[in-house]
Each structure stands twice: as structure tokens, then as C-alpha cells.
CSV table of C-alpha atoms in Angstrom, one decimal:
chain,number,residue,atom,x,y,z
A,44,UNK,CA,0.0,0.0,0.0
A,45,UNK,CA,1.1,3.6,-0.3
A,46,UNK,CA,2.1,6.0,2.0
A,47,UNK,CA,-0.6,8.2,1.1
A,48,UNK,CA,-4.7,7.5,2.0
A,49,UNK,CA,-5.4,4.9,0.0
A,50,UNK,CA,-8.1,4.8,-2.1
A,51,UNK,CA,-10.7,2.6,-0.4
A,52,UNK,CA,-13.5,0.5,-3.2
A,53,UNK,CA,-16.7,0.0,-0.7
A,54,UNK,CA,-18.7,-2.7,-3.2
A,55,UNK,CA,-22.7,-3.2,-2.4
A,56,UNK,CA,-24.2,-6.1,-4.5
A,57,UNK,CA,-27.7,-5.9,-4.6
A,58,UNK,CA,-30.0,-7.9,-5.6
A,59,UNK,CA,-34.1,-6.3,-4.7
A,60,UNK,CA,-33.0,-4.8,-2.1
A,61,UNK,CA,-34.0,-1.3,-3.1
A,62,UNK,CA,-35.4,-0.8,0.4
A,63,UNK,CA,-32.2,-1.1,2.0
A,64,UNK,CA,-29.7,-0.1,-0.2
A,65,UNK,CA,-30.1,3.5,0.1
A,66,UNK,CA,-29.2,3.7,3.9
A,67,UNK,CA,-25.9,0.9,3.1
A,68,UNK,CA,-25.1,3.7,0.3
A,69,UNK,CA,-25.1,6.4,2.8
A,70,UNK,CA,-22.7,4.6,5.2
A,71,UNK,CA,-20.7,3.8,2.8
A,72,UNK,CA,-20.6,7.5,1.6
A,73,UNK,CA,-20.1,9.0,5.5
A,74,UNK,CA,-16.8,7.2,6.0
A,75,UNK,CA,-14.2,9.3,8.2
A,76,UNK,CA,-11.8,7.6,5.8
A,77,UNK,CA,-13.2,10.3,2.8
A,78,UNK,CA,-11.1,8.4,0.0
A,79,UNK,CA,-13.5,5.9,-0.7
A,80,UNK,CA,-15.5,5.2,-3.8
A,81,UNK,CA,-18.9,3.4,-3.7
A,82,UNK,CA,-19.3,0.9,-6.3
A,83,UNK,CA,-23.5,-0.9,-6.7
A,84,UNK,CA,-23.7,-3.6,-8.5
A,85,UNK,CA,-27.3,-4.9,-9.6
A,86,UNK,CA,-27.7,-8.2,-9.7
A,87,UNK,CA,-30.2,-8.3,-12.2
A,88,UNK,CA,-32.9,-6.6,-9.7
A,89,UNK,CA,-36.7,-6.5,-10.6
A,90,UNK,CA,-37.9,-4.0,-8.0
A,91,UNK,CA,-36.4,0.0,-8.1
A,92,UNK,CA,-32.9,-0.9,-6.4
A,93,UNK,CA,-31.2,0.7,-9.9
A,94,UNK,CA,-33.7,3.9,-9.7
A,95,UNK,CA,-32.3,4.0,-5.7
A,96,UNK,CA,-28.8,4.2,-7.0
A,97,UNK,CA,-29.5,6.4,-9.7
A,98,UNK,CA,-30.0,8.8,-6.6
A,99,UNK,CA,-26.2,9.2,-5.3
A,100,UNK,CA,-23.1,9.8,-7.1
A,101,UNK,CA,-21.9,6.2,-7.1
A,102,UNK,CA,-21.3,3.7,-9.9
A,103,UNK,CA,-24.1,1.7,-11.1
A,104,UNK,CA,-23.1,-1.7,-12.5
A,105,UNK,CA,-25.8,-3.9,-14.0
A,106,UNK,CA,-25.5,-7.4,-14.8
A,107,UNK,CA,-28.1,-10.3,-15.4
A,108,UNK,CA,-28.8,-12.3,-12.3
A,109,UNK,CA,-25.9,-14.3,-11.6
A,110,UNK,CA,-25.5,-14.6,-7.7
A,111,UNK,CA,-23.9,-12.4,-4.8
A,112,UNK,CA,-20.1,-14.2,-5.5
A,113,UNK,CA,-20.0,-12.9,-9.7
A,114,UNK,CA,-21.7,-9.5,-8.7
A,115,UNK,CA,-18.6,-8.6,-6.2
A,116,UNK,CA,-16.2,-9.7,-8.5
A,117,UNK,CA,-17.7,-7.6,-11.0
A,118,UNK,CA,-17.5,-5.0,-9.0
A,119,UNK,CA,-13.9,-5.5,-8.1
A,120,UNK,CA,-13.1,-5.5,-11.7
A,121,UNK,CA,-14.5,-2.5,-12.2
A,122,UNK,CA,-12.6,-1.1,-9.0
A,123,UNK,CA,-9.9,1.4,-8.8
A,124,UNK,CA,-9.2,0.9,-5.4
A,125,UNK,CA,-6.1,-0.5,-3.5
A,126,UNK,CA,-8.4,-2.0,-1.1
A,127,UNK,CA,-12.5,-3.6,-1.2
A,128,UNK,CA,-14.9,-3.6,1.2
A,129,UNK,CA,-17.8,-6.0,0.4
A,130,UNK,CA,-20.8,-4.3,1.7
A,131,UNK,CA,-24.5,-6.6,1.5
A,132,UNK,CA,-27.2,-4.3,0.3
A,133,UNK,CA,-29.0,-4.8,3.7
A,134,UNK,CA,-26.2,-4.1,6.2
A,135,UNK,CA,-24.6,-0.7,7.2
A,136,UNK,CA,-21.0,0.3,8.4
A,137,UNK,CA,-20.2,2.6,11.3
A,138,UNK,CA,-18.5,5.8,10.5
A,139,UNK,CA,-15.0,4.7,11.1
A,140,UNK,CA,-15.4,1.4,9.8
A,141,UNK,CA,-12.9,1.9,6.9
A,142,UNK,CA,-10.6,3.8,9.6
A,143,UNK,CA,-10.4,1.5,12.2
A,144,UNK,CA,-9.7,-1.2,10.0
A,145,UNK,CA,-7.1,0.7,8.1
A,146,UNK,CA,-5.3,1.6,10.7
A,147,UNK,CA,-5.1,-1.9,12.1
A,148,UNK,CA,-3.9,-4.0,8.5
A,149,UNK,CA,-0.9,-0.9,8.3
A,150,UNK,CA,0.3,-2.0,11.4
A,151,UNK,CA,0.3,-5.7,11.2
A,152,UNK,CA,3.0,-7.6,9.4
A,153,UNK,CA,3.4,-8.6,5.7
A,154,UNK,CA,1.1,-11.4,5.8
A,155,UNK,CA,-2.1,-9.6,6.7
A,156,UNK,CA,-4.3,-9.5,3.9
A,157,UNK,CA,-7.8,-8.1,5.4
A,158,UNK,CA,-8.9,-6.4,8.3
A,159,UNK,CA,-12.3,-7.6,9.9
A,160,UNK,CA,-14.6,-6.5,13.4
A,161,UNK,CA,-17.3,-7.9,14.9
A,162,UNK,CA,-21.1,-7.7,13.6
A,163,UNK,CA,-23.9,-5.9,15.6
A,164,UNK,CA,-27.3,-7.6,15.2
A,165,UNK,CA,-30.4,-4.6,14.3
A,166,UNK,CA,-33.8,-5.2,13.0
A,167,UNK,CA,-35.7,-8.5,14.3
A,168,UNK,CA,-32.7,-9.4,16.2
A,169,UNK,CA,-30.3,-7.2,18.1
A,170,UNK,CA,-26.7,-8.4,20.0
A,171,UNK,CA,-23.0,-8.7,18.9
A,172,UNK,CA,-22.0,-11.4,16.9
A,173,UNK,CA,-18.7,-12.4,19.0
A,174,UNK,CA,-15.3,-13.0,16.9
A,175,UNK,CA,-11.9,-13.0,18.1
A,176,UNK,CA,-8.2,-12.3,16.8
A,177,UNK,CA,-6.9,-14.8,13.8
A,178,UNK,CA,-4.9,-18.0,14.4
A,179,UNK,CA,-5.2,-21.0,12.6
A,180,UNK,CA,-7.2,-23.3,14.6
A,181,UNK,CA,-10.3,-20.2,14.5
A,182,UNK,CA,-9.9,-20.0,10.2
A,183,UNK,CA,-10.3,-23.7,10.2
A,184,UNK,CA,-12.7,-24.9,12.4
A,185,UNK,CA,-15.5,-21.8,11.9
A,186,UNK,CA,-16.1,-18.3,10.0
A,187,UNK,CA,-14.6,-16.0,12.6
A,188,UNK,CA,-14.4,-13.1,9.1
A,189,UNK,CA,-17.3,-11.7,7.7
A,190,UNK,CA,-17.5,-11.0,4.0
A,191,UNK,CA,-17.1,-7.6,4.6
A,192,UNK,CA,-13.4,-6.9,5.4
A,193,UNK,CA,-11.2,-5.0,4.5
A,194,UNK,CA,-9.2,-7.0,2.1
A,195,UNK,CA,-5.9,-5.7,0.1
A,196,UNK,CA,-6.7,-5.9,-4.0
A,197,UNK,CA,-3.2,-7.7,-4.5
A,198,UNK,CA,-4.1,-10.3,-2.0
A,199,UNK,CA,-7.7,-10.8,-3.2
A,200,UNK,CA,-6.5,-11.0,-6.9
A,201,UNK,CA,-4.2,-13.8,-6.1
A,202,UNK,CA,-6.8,-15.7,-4.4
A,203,UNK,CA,-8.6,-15.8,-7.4
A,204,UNK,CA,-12.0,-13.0,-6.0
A,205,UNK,CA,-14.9,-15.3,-4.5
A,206,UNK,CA,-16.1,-18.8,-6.0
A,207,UNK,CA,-18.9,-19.1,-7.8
A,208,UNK,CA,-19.1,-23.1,-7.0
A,209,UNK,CA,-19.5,-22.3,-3.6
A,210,UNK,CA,-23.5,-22.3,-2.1
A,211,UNK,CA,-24.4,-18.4,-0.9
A,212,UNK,CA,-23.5,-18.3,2.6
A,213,UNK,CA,-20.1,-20.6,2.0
A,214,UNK,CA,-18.6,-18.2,-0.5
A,215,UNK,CA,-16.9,-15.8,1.9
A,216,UNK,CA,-15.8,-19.0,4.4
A,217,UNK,CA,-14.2,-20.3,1.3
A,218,UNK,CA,-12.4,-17.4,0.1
A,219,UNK,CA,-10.4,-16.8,3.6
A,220,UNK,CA,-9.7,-20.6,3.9
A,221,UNK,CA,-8.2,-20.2,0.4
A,222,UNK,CA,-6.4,-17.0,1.2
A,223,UNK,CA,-5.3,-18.9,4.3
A,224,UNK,CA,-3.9,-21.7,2.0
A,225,UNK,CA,-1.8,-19.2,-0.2
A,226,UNK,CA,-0.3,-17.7,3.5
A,227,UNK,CA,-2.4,-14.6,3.9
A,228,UNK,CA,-3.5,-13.7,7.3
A,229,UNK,CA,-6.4,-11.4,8.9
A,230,UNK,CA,-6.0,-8.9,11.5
A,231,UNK,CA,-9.1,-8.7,14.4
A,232,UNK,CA,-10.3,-4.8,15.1
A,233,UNK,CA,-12.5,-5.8,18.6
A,234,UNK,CA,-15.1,-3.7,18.3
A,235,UNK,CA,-19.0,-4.1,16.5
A,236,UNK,CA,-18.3,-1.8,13.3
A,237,UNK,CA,-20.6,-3.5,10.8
A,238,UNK,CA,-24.5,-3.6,11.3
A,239,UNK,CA,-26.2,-6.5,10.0
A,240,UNK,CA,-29.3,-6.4,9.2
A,241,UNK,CA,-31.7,-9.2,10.5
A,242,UNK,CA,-35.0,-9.7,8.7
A,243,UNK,CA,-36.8,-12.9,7.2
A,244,UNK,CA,-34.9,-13.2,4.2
A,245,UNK,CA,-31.2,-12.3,6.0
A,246,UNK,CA,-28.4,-15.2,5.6
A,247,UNK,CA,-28.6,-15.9,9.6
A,248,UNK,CA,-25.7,-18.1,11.0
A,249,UNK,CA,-26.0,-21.4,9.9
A,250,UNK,CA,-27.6,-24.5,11.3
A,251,UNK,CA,-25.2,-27.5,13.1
A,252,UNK,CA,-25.9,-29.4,9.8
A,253,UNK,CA,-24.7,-26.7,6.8
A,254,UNK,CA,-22.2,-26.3,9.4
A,255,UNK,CA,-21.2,-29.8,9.0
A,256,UNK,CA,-21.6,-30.1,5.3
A,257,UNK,CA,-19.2,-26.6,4.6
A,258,UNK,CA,-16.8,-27.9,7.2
A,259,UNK,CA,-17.3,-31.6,5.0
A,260,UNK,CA,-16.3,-29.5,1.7
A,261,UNK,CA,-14.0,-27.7,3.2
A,262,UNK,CA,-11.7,-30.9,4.4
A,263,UNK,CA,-12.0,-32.8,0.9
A,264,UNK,CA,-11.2,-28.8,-1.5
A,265,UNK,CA,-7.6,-28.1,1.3
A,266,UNK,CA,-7.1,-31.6,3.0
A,267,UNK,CA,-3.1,-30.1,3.2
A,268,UNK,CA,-4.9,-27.9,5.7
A,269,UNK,CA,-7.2,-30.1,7.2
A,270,UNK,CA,-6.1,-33.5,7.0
A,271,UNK,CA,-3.4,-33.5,9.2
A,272,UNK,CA,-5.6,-31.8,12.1
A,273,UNK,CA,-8.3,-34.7,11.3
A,274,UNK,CA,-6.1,-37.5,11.7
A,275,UNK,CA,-5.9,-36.7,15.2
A,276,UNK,CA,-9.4,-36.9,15.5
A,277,UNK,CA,-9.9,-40.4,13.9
A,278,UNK,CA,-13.6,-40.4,15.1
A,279,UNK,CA,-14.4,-37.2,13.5
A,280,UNK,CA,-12.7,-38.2,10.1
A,281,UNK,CA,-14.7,-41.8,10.1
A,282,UNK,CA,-17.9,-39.4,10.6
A,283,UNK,CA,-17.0,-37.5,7.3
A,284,UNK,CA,-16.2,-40.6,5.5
A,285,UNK,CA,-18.8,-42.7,6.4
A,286,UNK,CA,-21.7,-40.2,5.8
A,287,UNK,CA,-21.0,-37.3,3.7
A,288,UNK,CA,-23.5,-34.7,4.7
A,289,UNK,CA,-26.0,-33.1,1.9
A,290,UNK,CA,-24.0,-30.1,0.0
């Protein structure tokens, strides 16, 4: 990165979320960080979520409906930004999100690809979705990052951007297992600085069986990663073997 502010991409797919997308627009836009762009990309929307981004001076990308991981790599494509931010169209950043997390990735070591906080539940749900600094073991074994860290272009690029084999809700775990694979690492900022939104059709935490069947895929895509850890844990590797959950 250079030494001067570096120009910050804040990407919002959307897909018919035109009731929520002005108010992630406008936290995007309020940053303390004021080197920031704010990229939309529809996702092939049907209701007025273009017509809502029409409204600010943002780009507008449109694409046919092709699913949450293609519409933020189109908008990282489109970029011009050292660093992303993946923001959902329903969730919201606090003020010095872009700051805080900043701040933290210049002062951690070569490795650190992405910065990432904790989530603070609003809507139908409220509470602080509790993370907790990087190591292995926490990259591994659960989804400590959320999909909207701060993440270094160079370090996303050479990952490859998010799969688009990967279920929605798996995508993001994928991409910082893969990251993890190529010897990036995240840095932890302890405090709530996303909002995420919780309403019926919000992608909630996931239930003890997709947990099972993303942790299934994720053994058999990096067994270099997890192989070695499973072998300790014969019982837990016959599990896996015996019945493969549903993916």
C-alpha cells in the first residue's frame, strides 16, 4: 500500500434490495476515511434498487442475475481501489469502519491480507455477533471473518475474488480458507463496526448441519490444511467418510 490514503472500493451487490440499499449507500458514503468510492452492483434486480442508486453519485453496474459471488467480483473488476470492502445491500458500516480497520492492516505484518470486526445484530434481532483475533485453529474450524473486510486488492487478486461453486453463505468462508492456504492472514479490530441487518430473508448463521456439510467440503477442497488436524481426531474423520453430509 502507499504511503498516502489509499483509495478505499466499498462494493454493495444488490440484488431487490432497493429498500435497504439507500441507507448501506449512505454509510458507505459517510466514512471518516473520505477516499472511498462506492461501487452498486445490480444483480439483475426486478424491484427499483437501480432507480435508488441512480439517486447518489456512485457507480451503477448492472449485470443479469448471476448470484452475490460474480456480482462482487464484477465489482472488483470495475474497482480502482487499493483496497475492497464487500458491503450486502442490507447491512450498514459505522463511520469509522474503513478507519479503524485501516489503521489496524498498516500496522500488522506482511502477511495480513484483510482487516475484519465484529457484527452488531439490528432489526428483528439485536446483540454482537462475538469474533476474536486470527490463528489458525479459529480460520479452520468456523467463519470468525465476515464477508465484509477489509481486504488488500493484490491479496484478493491472487486468491482468485470469491467462488462461484461455492453455495451463498459458503462463499466468503471459502475465500479466507483459500487466502489462508496461499499464506495470507487477517488482523481482528475488537469492536461491532458493521451492522447487520436481520429480517426474514437475512443469511442468519448457519444451522449444526450446513455447518457440518461446509466444514465436509472444506476438508476434501484443502485436505493439506485439514487432514493433518483430522487424523488426530480419527472419530471425526470416520464421521465424514462414512456419511457425507448433503451439499
Amino acid at each position: 500500500m502507499s504511503q498516502r490514503a489509499p483509495l478505499v472500493s466499498i462494493i454493495i451487490p444488490c440484488f431487490n434490495y432497493a429498500r435497504y440499499l439507500g441507507a448501506a449507500i449512505e454509510t458507505a458514503r459517510a466514512q471518516t476515511h473520505r477516499n472511498v468510492e462506492v461501487i452498486v452492483v445490480d444483480d439483475g434486480s426486478s424491484d427499483d434498487s437501480r432507480q435508488v442508486a441512480q439517486k447518489y453519485p456512485v457507480k451503477l453496474l448492472v449485470q443479469e442475475n448471476a448470484g452475490v459471488a460474480r456480482a462482487r467480483n464484477h465489482g472488483a473488476a470495475e474497482a480502482r481501489g487499493e483496497l475492497f470492502v464487500f458491503l450486502d445491500a442490507d447491512d450498514e458500516l459505522e463511520p469509522v469502519y474503513v478507519e479503524r480497520c485501516l489503521c489496524a492492516l498498516e500496522g500488522a505484518g506482511a502477511r495480513a491480507a484483510y482487516a475484519y470486526t465484529q457484527m452488531r445484530y439490528f432489526g428483528d434481532r439485536d446483540g454482537v455477533h462475538e469474533s476474536g483475533p486470527f490463528s489458525r485453529k479459529r480460520i479452520l474450524r468456523g467463519n470468525l471473518v465476515n464477508a465484509s473486510a477489509l481486504v488488500k486488492r493484490s491479496a484478493f487478486e491472487h486468491a482468485g475474488g470469491f467462488s462461484k461453486a461455492w453455495r451463498v453463505g459458503w462463499e466468503d468462508c471459502e475465500l479466507w480458507v483459500r487466502m489462508y492456504s496461499l499464506g495470507y492472514e487477517g488482523v481482528f479490530v475488537p469492536e461491532p463496526l458493521i451492522r447487520y441487518r436481520q429480517h426474514g430473508k437475512s443469511r442468519n448463521a448457519l444451522s449444526r448441519s450446513e455447518l457440518r456439510a461446509l466444514d465436509w467440503r472444506l476438508w476434501w477442497s484443502y485436505p493439506k490444511l485439514y487432514w493433518p488436524r483430522l487424523l488426530r481426531h480419527p472419530f471425526k474423520l470416520a464421521q465424514s467418510l462414512v456419511r457425507p453430509p448433503d451439499r
